[in-house]
């Protein structure tokens, strides 16, 4: 070895490489790569005031009515999983995006992209599941489209749905309304959908079957709004999980978020699966949960209303909005310390919705 001292002045730990010349799976993961793709490619190309809000749905006025409008595409693998299917996701995902604006979903469009060779019996099963889910969510599939691509150029079935719904008077749900002191409430146990998909896709063989939480949240949101229309923001933590949803709200509102990690409801099967696989439950996808930022004076009443609804029985207060560290989410750990909960770069598990 040389006796010359090593000069480390000016050294720095490099950030993860995110200068991708081609699309990678992480661009669809709901994390930092997804956000960069939208902000630097799509938003500048499209322009427009409504898109600038970057919400799950757009709140707009048409003919004197306040409408929420949303679209989503579903590429989940496998097509059928414990607790649901791509058909259930195609309805509930779009209905829930509308509900996060406070809207009552009314109509959906539905587009099927089918790969040549897929069995018609499989297509029929998906269509039946989609129709059943629409009726359960009290929404009508009003129009649709079908395309077929050559064998080897798809993955059986992809589905796109778009939806519209009415926003009640006095409801204004957007992250810019969040203020320090708001209480953060989660509607129930997190991580169920992501772990359910992992268990069947990777044949992990967990001792306890985990069932997806896929469900329409419109009724739960209406129960919350019946307590007070003055909810500040709602978000369904799908891709990127609770961590991504909280980071998006913190960044858009300019407030910090403090999460009490020990109060986040994580069911035992999810905790065990994440421990085995080295995953953080905060980043695992959900399809039937919401996170709400509620003024402190209404928090107890809203929480009671959530717990009285079948989809909110395990609702819990998990944190608060704060003035400190604006745009950042931190978690209080069980050991009494704190850790930063970042926006995920890519995706823990692709193709979960």
mmCIF file of C-alpha atoms in Angstrom:
data_model
loop_
_atom_site.group_PDB
_atom_site.id
_atom_site.type_symbol
_atom_site.label_atom_id
_atom_site.label_comp_id
_atom_site.label_asym_id
_atom_site.label_seq_id
_atom_site.Cartn_x
_atom_site.Cartn_y
_atom_site.Cartn_z
ATOM 1 C CA UNK A 1 0.000 0.000 0.000
ATOM 2 C CA UNK A 2 1.070 3.537 -0.645
ATOM 3 C CA UNK A 3 1.931 5.752 2.309
ATOM 4 C CA UNK A 4 0.209 8.645 0.550
ATOM 5 C CA UNK A 5 -2.873 9.774 2.449
ATOM 6 C CA UNK A 6 -6.111 9.421 0.524
ATOM 7 C CA UNK A 7 -7.757 12.796 -0.036
ATOM 8 C CA UNK A 8 -11.529 12.321 0.162
ATOM 9 C CA UNK A 9 -12.331 16.044 0.147
ATOM 10 C CA UNK A 10 -15.240 16.677 -2.159
ATOM 11 C CA UNK A 11 -16.354 13.072 -2.346
ATOM 12 C CA UNK A 12 -20.123 12.521 -2.412
ATOM 13 C CA UNK A 13 -22.466 9.573 -2.530
ATOM 14 C CA UNK A 14 -24.012 9.535 -6.007
ATOM 15 C CA UNK A 15 -27.779 9.586 -6.403
ATOM 16 C CA UNK A 16 -29.392 6.635 -8.157
ATOM 17 C CA UNK A 17 -29.087 6.854 -11.928
ATOM 18 C CA UNK A 18 -32.397 8.068 -13.350
ATOM 19 C CA UNK A 19 -31.297 9.219 -16.789
ATOM 20 C CA UNK A 20 -32.948 6.385 -18.719
ATOM 21 C CA UNK A 21 -32.930 6.665 -22.532
ATOM 22 C CA UNK A 22 -35.689 4.051 -22.707
ATOM 23 C CA UNK A 23 -38.786 3.235 -20.691
ATOM 24 C CA UNK A 24 -38.172 0.924 -17.730
ATOM 25 C CA UNK A 25 -40.731 -0.853 -15.533
ATOM 26 C CA UNK A 26 -40.249 1.737 -12.803
ATOM 27 C CA UNK A 27 -41.814 4.390 -15.041
ATOM 28 C CA UNK A 28 -45.163 2.682 -14.335
ATOM 29 C CA UNK A 29 -44.642 2.159 -10.623
ATOM 30 C CA UNK A 30 -46.254 5.277 -9.178
ATOM 31 C CA UNK A 31 -42.977 6.516 -7.682
ATOM 32 C CA UNK A 32 -40.340 9.079 -8.587
ATOM 33 C CA UNK A 33 -39.769 7.706 -12.092
ATOM 34 C CA UNK A 34 -43.496 7.873 -12.849
ATOM 35 C CA UNK A 35 -43.665 11.440 -11.566
ATOM 36 C CA UNK A 36 -40.703 12.471 -13.715
ATOM 37 C CA UNK A 37 -42.244 10.887 -16.822
ATOM 38 C CA UNK A 38 -45.497 12.790 -16.297
ATOM 39 C CA UNK A 39 -43.876 16.114 -15.391
ATOM 40 C CA UNK A 40 -41.182 16.143 -18.064
ATOM 41 C CA UNK A 41 -42.815 14.323 -20.985
ATOM 42 C CA UNK A 42 -46.599 14.257 -20.814
ATOM 43 C CA UNK A 43 -47.531 17.452 -18.957
ATOM 44 C CA UNK A 44 -45.414 19.793 -21.170
ATOM 45 C CA UNK A 45 -46.771 18.111 -24.301
ATOM 46 C CA UNK A 46 -50.407 18.324 -23.257
ATOM 47 C CA UNK A 47 -50.442 21.630 -21.379
ATOM 48 C CA UNK A 48 -53.641 22.758 -19.748
ATOM 49 C CA UNK A 49 -54.611 24.058 -16.337
ATOM 50 C CA UNK A 50 -56.558 21.001 -15.184
ATOM 51 C CA UNK A 51 -53.736 18.569 -15.869
ATOM 52 C CA UNK A 52 -51.348 20.696 -13.821
ATOM 53 C CA UNK A 53 -53.069 19.491 -10.641
ATOM 54 C CA UNK A 54 -51.765 15.961 -11.325
ATOM 55 C CA UNK A 55 -54.558 14.357 -9.309
ATOM 56 C CA UNK A 56 -56.047 10.898 -9.748
ATOM 57 C CA UNK A 57 -59.032 12.608 -11.350
ATOM 58 C CA UNK A 58 -59.758 16.063 -12.730
ATOM 59 C CA UNK A 59 -62.449 18.253 -11.161
ATOM 60 C CA UNK A 60 -64.101 20.328 -13.879
ATOM 61 C CA UNK A 61 -67.236 22.354 -14.560
ATOM 62 C CA UNK A 62 -69.433 21.574 -17.559
ATOM 63 C CA UNK A 63 -72.853 23.060 -18.188
ATOM 64 C CA UNK A 64 -73.036 24.280 -14.613
ATOM 65 C CA UNK A 65 -72.319 20.847 -13.131
ATOM 66 C CA UNK A 66 -69.167 19.979 -11.183
ATOM 67 C CA UNK A 67 -67.761 16.754 -12.572
ATOM 68 C CA UNK A 68 -64.880 14.466 -11.764
ATOM 69 C CA UNK A 69 -63.279 12.736 -14.741
ATOM 70 C CA UNK A 70 -60.687 9.973 -14.591
ATOM 71 C CA UNK A 71 -59.115 7.236 -16.686
ATOM 72 C CA UNK A 72 -56.894 4.266 -15.881
ATOM 73 C CA UNK A 73 -55.442 1.221 -17.622
ATOM 74 C CA UNK A 74 -55.102 -2.217 -16.057
ATOM 75 C CA UNK A 75 -52.354 -4.685 -16.931
ATOM 76 C CA UNK A 76 -52.317 -6.889 -13.827
ATOM 77 C CA UNK A 77 -50.697 -10.303 -13.966
ATOM 78 C CA UNK A 78 -52.239 -12.798 -13.269
ATOM 79 C CA UNK A 79 -55.699 -11.889 -14.562
ATOM 80 C CA UNK A 80 -57.367 -13.615 -11.583
ATOM 81 C CA UNK A 81 -56.059 -13.457 -8.016
ATOM 82 C CA UNK A 82 -57.366 -14.058 -4.485
ATOM 83 C CA UNK A 83 -60.092 -11.478 -3.917
ATOM 84 C CA UNK A 84 -60.579 -10.269 -7.469
ATOM 85 C CA UNK A 85 -59.576 -10.041 -11.105
ATOM 86 C CA UNK A 86 -58.574 -7.511 -13.728
ATOM 87 C CA UNK A 87 -62.312 -6.925 -14.262
ATOM 88 C CA UNK A 88 -62.861 -5.938 -10.621
ATOM 89 C CA UNK A 89 -59.798 -3.678 -10.707
ATOM 90 C CA UNK A 90 -60.962 -1.952 -13.888
ATOM 91 C CA UNK A 91 -64.165 -0.842 -12.169
ATOM 92 C CA UNK A 92 -63.017 -0.250 -8.613
ATOM 93 C CA UNK A 93 -59.806 1.530 -9.547
ATOM 94 C CA UNK A 94 -61.584 4.157 -11.632
ATOM 95 C CA UNK A 95 -64.548 4.458 -9.236
ATOM 96 C CA UNK A 96 -62.086 5.047 -6.406
ATOM 97 C CA UNK A 97 -60.176 7.704 -8.334
ATOM 98 C CA UNK A 98 -63.464 9.564 -8.780
ATOM 99 C CA UNK A 99 -64.347 9.080 -5.113
ATOM 100 C CA UNK A 100 -61.073 10.753 -4.097
ATOM 101 C CA UNK A 101 -62.558 13.945 -5.591
ATOM 102 C CA UNK A 102 -65.693 13.384 -3.530
ATOM 103 C CA UNK A 103 -67.654 12.424 -6.643
ATOM 104 C CA UNK A 104 -70.439 9.895 -6.955
ATOM 105 C CA UNK A 105 -69.371 7.783 -9.928
ATOM 106 C CA UNK A 106 -72.082 7.590 -12.589
ATOM 107 C CA UNK A 107 -70.759 6.209 -15.879
ATOM 108 C CA UNK A 108 -67.744 4.268 -17.121
ATOM 109 C CA UNK A 109 -66.292 3.582 -20.529
ATOM 110 C CA UNK A 110 -64.489 0.289 -21.017
ATOM 111 C CA UNK A 111 -61.844 -0.632 -23.592
ATOM 112 C CA UNK A 112 -60.557 -4.211 -23.980
ATOM 113 C CA UNK A 113 -57.224 -4.918 -25.697
ATOM 114 C CA UNK A 114 -57.122 -8.658 -26.411
ATOM 115 C CA UNK A 115 -54.152 -10.729 -27.512
ATOM 116 C CA UNK A 116 -54.762 -13.092 -30.411
ATOM 117 C CA UNK A 117 -55.155 -16.593 -29.024
ATOM 118 C CA UNK A 118 -56.616 -15.759 -25.622
ATOM 119 C CA UNK A 119 -59.501 -18.083 -24.812
ATOM 120 C CA UNK A 120 -62.935 -16.544 -25.206
ATOM 121 C CA UNK A 121 -63.989 -18.219 -21.958
ATOM 122 C CA UNK A 122 -61.336 -16.139 -20.169
ATOM 123 C CA UNK A 123 -62.586 -12.961 -21.852
ATOM 124 C CA UNK A 124 -66.122 -13.848 -20.759
ATOM 125 C CA UNK A 125 -65.008 -14.392 -17.147
ATOM 126 C CA UNK A 126 -63.311 -10.992 -17.064
ATOM 127 C CA UNK A 127 -66.320 -9.281 -18.656
ATOM 128 C CA UNK A 128 -68.682 -10.916 -16.165
ATOM 129 C CA UNK A 129 -66.492 -9.876 -13.239
ATOM 130 C CA UNK A 130 -66.372 -6.328 -14.586
ATOM 131 C CA UNK A 131 -70.141 -6.166 -14.954
ATOM 132 C CA UNK A 132 -70.716 -7.569 -11.476
ATOM 133 C CA UNK A 133 -68.286 -5.046 -9.977
ATOM 134 C CA UNK A 134 -70.004 -2.189 -11.817
ATOM 135 C CA UNK A 135 -73.382 -3.156 -10.434
ATOM 136 C CA UNK A 136 -71.935 -3.443 -6.925
ATOM 137 C CA UNK A 137 -70.448 0.044 -7.258
ATOM 138 C CA UNK A 138 -73.757 1.409 -8.642
ATOM 139 C CA UNK A 139 -72.111 2.625 -11.831
ATOM 140 C CA UNK A 140 -73.099 1.955 -15.450
ATOM 141 C CA UNK A 141 -70.761 0.897 -18.247
ATOM 142 C CA UNK A 142 -72.116 3.235 -20.921
ATOM 143 C CA UNK A 143 -69.700 2.764 -23.831
ATOM 144 C CA UNK A 144 -66.706 0.697 -24.821
ATOM 145 C CA UNK A 145 -64.259 -0.503 -27.437
ATOM 146 C CA UNK A 146 -62.382 -3.692 -28.352
ATOM 147 C CA UNK A 147 -59.047 -4.126 -30.135
ATOM 148 C CA UNK A 148 -57.051 -7.275 -30.896
ATOM 149 C CA UNK A 149 -53.250 -7.385 -31.203
ATOM 150 C CA UNK A 150 -51.126 -10.162 -32.706
ATOM 151 C CA UNK A 151 -50.046 -13.119 -30.592
ATOM 152 C CA UNK A 152 -46.913 -12.241 -28.661
ATOM 153 C CA UNK A 153 -47.703 -8.510 -28.631
ATOM 154 C CA UNK A 154 -49.861 -8.446 -25.502
ATOM 155 C CA UNK A 155 -50.407 -10.402 -22.333
ATOM 156 C CA UNK A 156 -53.844 -11.892 -22.766
ATOM 157 C CA UNK A 157 -56.078 -9.006 -21.735
ATOM 158 C CA UNK A 158 -55.508 -5.336 -20.943
ATOM 159 C CA UNK A 159 -58.428 -3.131 -19.888
ATOM 160 C CA UNK A 160 -58.888 0.642 -19.869
ATOM 161 C CA UNK A 161 -61.742 2.373 -18.075
ATOM 162 C CA UNK A 162 -62.652 6.036 -17.863
ATOM 163 C CA UNK A 163 -65.313 7.418 -15.564
ATOM 164 C CA UNK A 164 -67.314 10.515 -14.772
ATOM 165 C CA UNK A 165 -69.234 11.478 -11.646
ATOM 166 C CA UNK A 166 -70.853 14.428 -9.928
ATOM 167 C CA UNK A 167 -69.080 16.345 -7.161
ATOM 168 C CA UNK A 168 -71.491 17.602 -4.476
ATOM 169 C CA UNK A 169 -71.667 21.309 -3.699
ATOM 170 C CA UNK A 170 -69.292 22.431 -0.975
ATOM 171 C CA UNK A 171 -66.797 19.607 -1.530
ATOM 172 C CA UNK A 172 -63.261 20.697 -2.426
ATOM 173 C CA UNK A 173 -60.735 17.883 -2.079
ATOM 174 C CA UNK A 174 -57.184 18.732 -3.126
ATOM 175 C CA UNK A 175 -53.768 18.622 -1.458
ATOM 176 C CA UNK A 176 -53.374 22.405 -1.554
ATOM 177 C CA UNK A 177 -55.983 22.605 1.220
ATOM 178 C CA UNK A 178 -53.846 20.633 3.686
ATOM 179 C CA UNK A 179 -52.618 22.723 6.629
ATOM 180 C CA UNK A 180 -50.395 21.940 9.616
ATOM 181 C CA UNK A 181 -52.458 20.252 12.300
ATOM 182 C CA UNK A 182 -54.538 18.147 9.920
ATOM 183 C CA UNK A 183 -55.013 14.588 11.138
ATOM 184 C CA UNK A 184 -54.007 11.733 8.831
ATOM 185 C CA UNK A 185 -56.402 8.769 8.814
ATOM 186 C CA UNK A 186 -56.018 5.450 6.978
ATOM 187 C CA UNK A 187 -59.200 3.493 6.309
ATOM 188 C CA UNK A 188 -57.824 0.065 7.193
ATOM 189 C CA UNK A 189 -55.116 -2.549 6.896
ATOM 190 C CA UNK A 190 -52.529 -1.837 4.224
ATOM 191 C CA UNK A 191 -50.555 -3.992 1.788
ATOM 192 C CA UNK A 192 -53.131 -6.712 1.146
ATOM 193 C CA UNK A 193 -53.407 -6.315 -2.620
ATOM 194 C CA UNK A 194 -49.687 -6.288 -3.318
ATOM 195 C CA UNK A 195 -49.028 -9.344 -1.159
ATOM 196 C CA UNK A 196 -52.000 -11.216 -2.677
ATOM 197 C CA UNK A 197 -50.578 -10.656 -6.166
ATOM 198 C CA UNK A 198 -47.087 -11.688 -5.058
ATOM 199 C CA UNK A 199 -48.350 -14.870 -3.432
ATOM 200 C CA UNK A 200 -49.969 -16.223 -6.605
ATOM 201 C CA UNK A 201 -47.539 -14.816 -9.158
ATOM 202 C CA UNK A 202 -44.392 -16.099 -7.489
ATOM 203 C CA UNK A 203 -45.908 -19.255 -5.918
ATOM 204 C CA UNK A 204 -44.583 -18.199 -2.527
ATOM 205 C CA UNK A 205 -46.879 -20.563 -0.624
ATOM 206 C CA UNK A 206 -47.550 -18.469 2.483
ATOM 207 C CA UNK A 207 -49.258 -20.431 5.256
ATOM 208 C CA UNK A 208 -52.188 -17.970 5.325
ATOM 209 C CA UNK A 209 -53.783 -16.939 2.024
ATOM 210 C CA UNK A 210 -53.798 -13.180 1.624
ATOM 211 C CA UNK A 211 -56.835 -11.792 -0.205
ATOM 212 C CA UNK A 212 -56.779 -8.525 -2.147
ATOM 213 C CA UNK A 213 -58.684 -5.624 -0.619
ATOM 214 C CA UNK A 214 -60.068 -4.610 -4.049
ATOM 215 C CA UNK A 215 -63.327 -2.730 -3.359
ATOM 216 C CA UNK A 216 -65.263 0.419 -4.390
ATOM 217 C CA UNK A 217 -64.765 3.254 -1.906
ATOM 218 C CA UNK A 218 -67.576 5.573 -3.004
ATOM 219 C CA UNK A 219 -69.906 4.611 -0.159
ATOM 220 C CA UNK A 220 -67.196 5.095 2.459
ATOM 221 C CA UNK A 221 -66.342 8.540 1.091
ATOM 222 C CA UNK A 222 -70.008 9.578 1.113
ATOM 223 C CA UNK A 223 -70.264 8.477 4.762
ATOM 224 C CA UNK A 224 -67.265 10.669 5.582
ATOM 225 C CA UNK A 225 -68.660 13.649 3.676
ATOM 226 C CA UNK A 226 -71.970 13.262 5.516
ATOM 227 C CA UNK A 227 -70.086 14.146 8.709
ATOM 228 C CA UNK A 228 -68.494 17.213 7.138
ATOM 229 C CA UNK A 229 -67.839 18.324 3.556
ATOM 230 C CA UNK A 230 -64.706 20.036 4.885
ATOM 231 C CA UNK A 231 -62.339 17.138 4.300
ATOM 232 C CA UNK A 232 -59.084 18.497 2.884
ATOM 233 C CA UNK A 233 -57.775 15.707 0.674
ATOM 234 C CA UNK A 234 -58.352 12.014 -0.011
ATOM 235 C CA UNK A 235 -56.057 9.634 -1.865
ATOM 236 C CA UNK A 236 -56.204 5.898 -2.561
ATOM 237 C CA UNK A 237 -52.697 4.497 -2.021
ATOM 238 C CA UNK A 238 -52.396 2.089 -4.950
ATOM 239 C CA UNK A 239 -49.034 1.864 -6.761
ATOM 240 C CA UNK A 240 -46.273 2.955 -4.406
ATOM 241 C CA UNK A 241 -48.497 2.297 -1.400
ATOM 242 C CA UNK A 242 -49.148 4.601 1.530
ATOM 243 C CA UNK A 243 -45.639 6.055 1.292
ATOM 244 C CA UNK A 244 -46.149 7.320 -2.261
ATOM 245 C CA UNK A 245 -49.574 8.814 -1.473
ATOM 246 C CA UNK A 246 -48.273 10.704 1.563
ATOM 247 C CA UNK A 247 -45.239 11.999 -0.332
ATOM 248 C CA UNK A 248 -47.403 13.263 -3.188
ATOM 249 C CA UNK A 249 -49.685 15.107 -0.759
ATOM 250 C CA UNK A 250 -46.769 16.558 1.220
ATOM 251 C CA UNK A 251 -45.078 17.830 -1.942
ATOM 252 C CA UNK A 252 -48.248 19.359 -3.387
ATOM 253 C CA UNK A 253 -49.337 20.969 -0.103
ATOM 254 C CA UNK A 254 -45.937 22.259 1.002
ATOM 255 C CA UNK A 255 -46.420 20.750 4.457
ATOM 256 C CA UNK A 256 -44.536 18.018 6.266
ATOM 257 C CA UNK A 257 -46.100 14.755 7.382
ATOM 258 C CA UNK A 258 -45.242 12.858 10.551
ATOM 259 C CA UNK A 259 -46.320 9.222 10.473
ATOM 260 C CA UNK A 260 -46.611 7.165 13.656
ATOM 261 C CA UNK A 261 -45.343 3.867 12.276
ATOM 262 C CA UNK A 262 -46.673 1.812 15.154
ATOM 263 C CA UNK A 263 -50.243 2.988 14.523
ATOM 264 C CA UNK A 264 -50.337 2.031 10.848
ATOM 265 C CA UNK A 265 -52.583 -1.072 10.585
ATOM 266 C CA UNK A 266 -50.445 -3.783 8.973
ATOM 267 C CA UNK A 267 -52.084 -7.242 9.049
ATOM 268 C CA UNK A 268 -49.906 -10.110 10.218
ATOM 269 C CA UNK A 269 -49.760 -11.926 6.839
ATOM 270 C CA UNK A 270 -48.524 -8.735 5.164
ATOM 271 C CA UNK A 271 -45.984 -8.067 7.916
ATOM 272 C CA UNK A 272 -44.681 -11.636 7.684
ATOM 273 C CA UNK A 273 -44.470 -11.604 3.887
ATOM 274 C CA UNK A 274 -42.659 -8.265 3.886
ATOM 275 C CA UNK A 275 -40.216 -9.497 6.541
ATOM 276 C CA UNK A 276 -39.392 -12.563 4.447
ATOM 277 C CA UNK A 277 -39.034 -10.621 1.191
ATOM 278 C CA UNK A 278 -37.304 -7.555 2.624
ATOM 279 C CA UNK A 279 -40.133 -5.192 1.680
ATOM 280 C CA UNK A 280 -41.592 -2.213 3.537
ATOM 281 C CA UNK A 281 -45.396 -2.474 3.962
ATOM 282 C CA UNK A 282 -45.670 1.291 3.511
ATOM 283 C CA UNK A 283 -44.717 0.837 -0.161
ATOM 284 C CA UNK A 284 -46.963 -2.153 -0.943
ATOM 285 C CA UNK A 285 -50.006 -1.511 -3.142
ATOM 286 C CA UNK A 286 -53.615 -1.324 -1.980
ATOM 287 C CA UNK A 287 -56.842 -1.363 -4.019
ATOM 288 C CA UNK A 288 -59.517 -0.755 -1.396
ATOM 289 C CA UNK A 289 -58.040 1.722 1.073
ATOM 290 C CA UNK A 290 -57.851 5.492 1.334
ATOM 291 C CA UNK A 291 -55.839 8.033 3.280
ATOM 292 C CA UNK A 292 -57.548 11.229 4.439
ATOM 293 C CA UNK A 293 -56.254 14.558 5.734
ATOM 294 C CA UNK A 294 -58.969 15.876 8.024
ATOM 295 C CA UNK A 295 -59.205 19.106 10.060
ATOM 296 C CA UNK A 296 -58.465 18.217 13.670
ATOM 297 C CA UNK A 297 -61.857 19.441 14.920
ATOM 298 C CA UNK A 298 -63.633 16.917 12.676
ATOM 299 C CA UNK A 299 -61.226 13.994 13.016
ATOM 300 C CA UNK A 300 -63.000 12.047 15.781
ATOM 301 C CA UNK A 301 -66.407 12.254 14.104
ATOM 302 C CA UNK A 302 -64.996 11.282 10.694
ATOM 303 C CA UNK A 303 -63.129 8.356 12.240
ATOM 304 C CA UNK A 304 -66.317 7.126 13.932
ATOM 305 C CA UNK A 305 -68.212 7.329 10.629
ATOM 306 C CA UNK A 306 -65.466 5.386 8.865
ATOM 307 C CA UNK A 307 -65.462 2.643 11.483
ATOM 308 C CA UNK A 308 -69.250 2.310 11.141
ATOM 309 C CA UNK A 309 -68.831 1.482 7.428
ATOM 310 C CA UNK A 310 -67.869 -2.068 6.338
ATOM 311 C CA UNK A 311 -64.830 -0.783 4.426
ATOM 312 C CA UNK A 312 -63.565 1.368 7.294
ATOM 313 C CA UNK A 313 -63.855 -0.849 10.362
ATOM 314 C CA UNK A 314 -60.083 -0.873 10.910
ATOM 315 C CA UNK A 315 -59.641 2.856 10.237
ATOM 316 C CA UNK A 316 -56.918 4.472 12.330
ATOM 317 C CA UNK A 317 -55.272 7.829 12.955
ATOM 318 C CA UNK A 318 -51.686 7.359 11.775
ATOM 319 C CA UNK A 319 -50.154 10.837 11.767
ATOM 320 C CA UNK A 320 -50.500 14.559 11.183
ATOM 321 C CA UNK A 321 -49.480 17.376 8.871
ATOM 322 C CA UNK A 322 -46.803 19.668 10.335
ATOM 323 C CA UNK A 323 -44.972 22.895 9.508
ATOM 324 C CA UNK A 324 -41.551 21.272 9.844
ATOM 325 C CA UNK A 325 -39.722 19.646 6.915
ATOM 326 C CA UNK A 326 -42.195 20.822 4.216
ATOM 327 C CA UNK A 327 -42.665 18.349 1.399
ATOM 328 C CA UNK A 328 -41.139 15.506 3.417
ATOM 329 C CA UNK A 329 -42.646 12.485 5.176
ATOM 330 C CA UNK A 330 -40.972 11.116 8.293
ATOM 331 C CA UNK A 331 -41.997 8.148 10.431
ATOM 332 C CA UNK A 332 -41.639 7.726 14.163
ATOM 333 C CA UNK A 333 -40.309 4.220 14.671
ATOM 334 C CA UNK A 334 -41.047 1.745 17.430
ATOM 335 C CA UNK A 335 -37.584 2.393 18.874
ATOM 336 C CA UNK A 336 -38.329 6.070 19.427
ATOM 337 C CA UNK A 337 -36.335 7.371 16.481
ATOM 338 C CA UNK A 338 -37.425 8.797 13.156
ATOM 339 C CA UNK A 339 -36.745 7.849 9.559
ATOM 340 C CA UNK A 340 -37.430 9.552 6.259
ATOM 341 C CA UNK A 341 -40.102 7.862 4.151
ATOM 342 C CA UNK A 342 -39.118 8.772 0.600
ATOM 343 C CA UNK A 343 -41.086 8.559 -2.596
ATOM 344 C CA UNK A 344 -40.068 5.207 -4.111
ATOM 345 C CA UNK A 345 -37.816 5.447 -7.159
ATOM 346 C CA UNK A 346 -39.353 2.609 -9.106
ATOM 347 C CA UNK A 347 -41.625 -0.240 -8.120
ATOM 348 C CA UNK A 348 -41.340 -3.142 -5.693
ATOM 349 C CA UNK A 349 -43.650 -5.339 -7.763
ATOM 350 C CA UNK A 350 -44.596 -4.474 -11.375
ATOM 351 C CA UNK A 351 -47.992 -5.167 -12.934
ATOM 352 C CA UNK A 352 -50.083 -5.091 -9.751
ATOM 353 C CA UNK A 353 -52.998 -3.179 -11.308
#
